[in-house]
mmCIF file of C-alpha atoms in Angstrom:
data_model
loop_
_atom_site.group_PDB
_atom_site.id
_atom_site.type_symbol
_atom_site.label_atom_id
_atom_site.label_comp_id
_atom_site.label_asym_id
_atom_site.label_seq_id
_atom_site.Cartn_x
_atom_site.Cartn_y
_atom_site.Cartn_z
ATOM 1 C CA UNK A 1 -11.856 13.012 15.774
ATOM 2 C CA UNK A 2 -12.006 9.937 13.511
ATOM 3 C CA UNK A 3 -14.721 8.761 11.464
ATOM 4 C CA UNK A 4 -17.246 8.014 14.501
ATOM 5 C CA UNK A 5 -17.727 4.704 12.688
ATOM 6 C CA UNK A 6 -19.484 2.527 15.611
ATOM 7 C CA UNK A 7 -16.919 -0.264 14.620
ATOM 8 C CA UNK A 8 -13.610 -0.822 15.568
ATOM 9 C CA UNK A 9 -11.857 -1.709 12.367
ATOM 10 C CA UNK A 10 -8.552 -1.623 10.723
ATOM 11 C CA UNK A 11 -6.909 -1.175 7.111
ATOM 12 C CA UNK A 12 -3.651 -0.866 5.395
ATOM 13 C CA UNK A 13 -2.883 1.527 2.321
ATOM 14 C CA UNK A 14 -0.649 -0.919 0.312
ATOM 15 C CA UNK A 15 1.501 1.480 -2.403
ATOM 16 C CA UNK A 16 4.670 -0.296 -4.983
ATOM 17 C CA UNK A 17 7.505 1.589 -4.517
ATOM 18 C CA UNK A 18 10.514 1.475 -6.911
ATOM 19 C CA UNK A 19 13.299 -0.551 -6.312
ATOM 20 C CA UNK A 20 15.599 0.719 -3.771
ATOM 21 C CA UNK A 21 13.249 3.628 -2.272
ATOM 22 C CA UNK A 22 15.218 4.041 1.543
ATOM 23 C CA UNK A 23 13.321 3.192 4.213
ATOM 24 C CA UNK A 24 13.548 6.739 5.567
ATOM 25 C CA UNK A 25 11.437 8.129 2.666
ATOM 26 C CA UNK A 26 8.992 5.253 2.259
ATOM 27 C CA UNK A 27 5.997 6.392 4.301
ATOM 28 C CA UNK A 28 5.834 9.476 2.105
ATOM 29 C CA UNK A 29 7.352 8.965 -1.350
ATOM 30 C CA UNK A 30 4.568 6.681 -2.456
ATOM 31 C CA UNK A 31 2.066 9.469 -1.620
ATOM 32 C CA UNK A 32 4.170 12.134 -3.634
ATOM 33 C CA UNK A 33 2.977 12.585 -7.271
ATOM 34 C CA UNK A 34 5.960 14.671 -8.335
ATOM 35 C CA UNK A 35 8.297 10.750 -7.509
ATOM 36 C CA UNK A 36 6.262 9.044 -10.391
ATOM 37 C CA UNK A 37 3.397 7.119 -10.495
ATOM 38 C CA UNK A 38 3.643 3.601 -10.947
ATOM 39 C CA UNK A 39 2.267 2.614 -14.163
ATOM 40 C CA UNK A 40 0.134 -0.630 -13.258
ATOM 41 C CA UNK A 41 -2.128 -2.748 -15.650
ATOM 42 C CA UNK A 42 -5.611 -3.796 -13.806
ATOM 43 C CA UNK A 43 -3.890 -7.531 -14.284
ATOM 44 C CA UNK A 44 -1.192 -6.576 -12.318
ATOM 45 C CA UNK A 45 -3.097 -4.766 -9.778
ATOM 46 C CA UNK A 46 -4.961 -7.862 -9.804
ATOM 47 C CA UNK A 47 -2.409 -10.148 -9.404
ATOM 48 C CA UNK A 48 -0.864 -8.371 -6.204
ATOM 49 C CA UNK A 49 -4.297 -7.804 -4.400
ATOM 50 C CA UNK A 50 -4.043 -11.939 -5.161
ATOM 51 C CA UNK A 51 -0.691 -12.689 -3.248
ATOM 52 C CA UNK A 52 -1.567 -10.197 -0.442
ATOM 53 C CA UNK A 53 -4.585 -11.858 0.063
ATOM 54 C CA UNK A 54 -2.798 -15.288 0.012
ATOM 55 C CA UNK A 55 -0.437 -14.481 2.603
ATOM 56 C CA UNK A 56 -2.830 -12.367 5.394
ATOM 57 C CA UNK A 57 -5.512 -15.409 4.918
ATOM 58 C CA UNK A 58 -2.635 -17.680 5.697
ATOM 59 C CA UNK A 59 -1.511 -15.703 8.911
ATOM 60 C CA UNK A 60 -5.013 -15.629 10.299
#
């Protein structure tokens, strides 16, 4: 299936989790509205999309 784009490409989903969210439960608690949401200012969205781009420009 896929999205028959006619480039191979890749992406992440980056989602905060609280503090101390087990491993086990990670891949699906940050998709789970009932958990919370996260409340985030646009400055501190801002200021994450910042340090991850720091760090995968540095490993490329």
């Amino acid at each position: 299936m896929g999205s028959k784009q006619g480039n191979a490409h890749l992406h992440w989903h980056v989602a905060p989790l609280p503090p101390g969210t087990p491993y086990e439960r990670q891949q699906y608690h940050a998709l789970m509205t009932e958990n919370g949401v996260i409340p985030w200012s646009a400055q501190q969205a801002a200021d994450l999309a910042g340090r991850l781009r720091a760090v995968l420009s540095a490993h490329t």
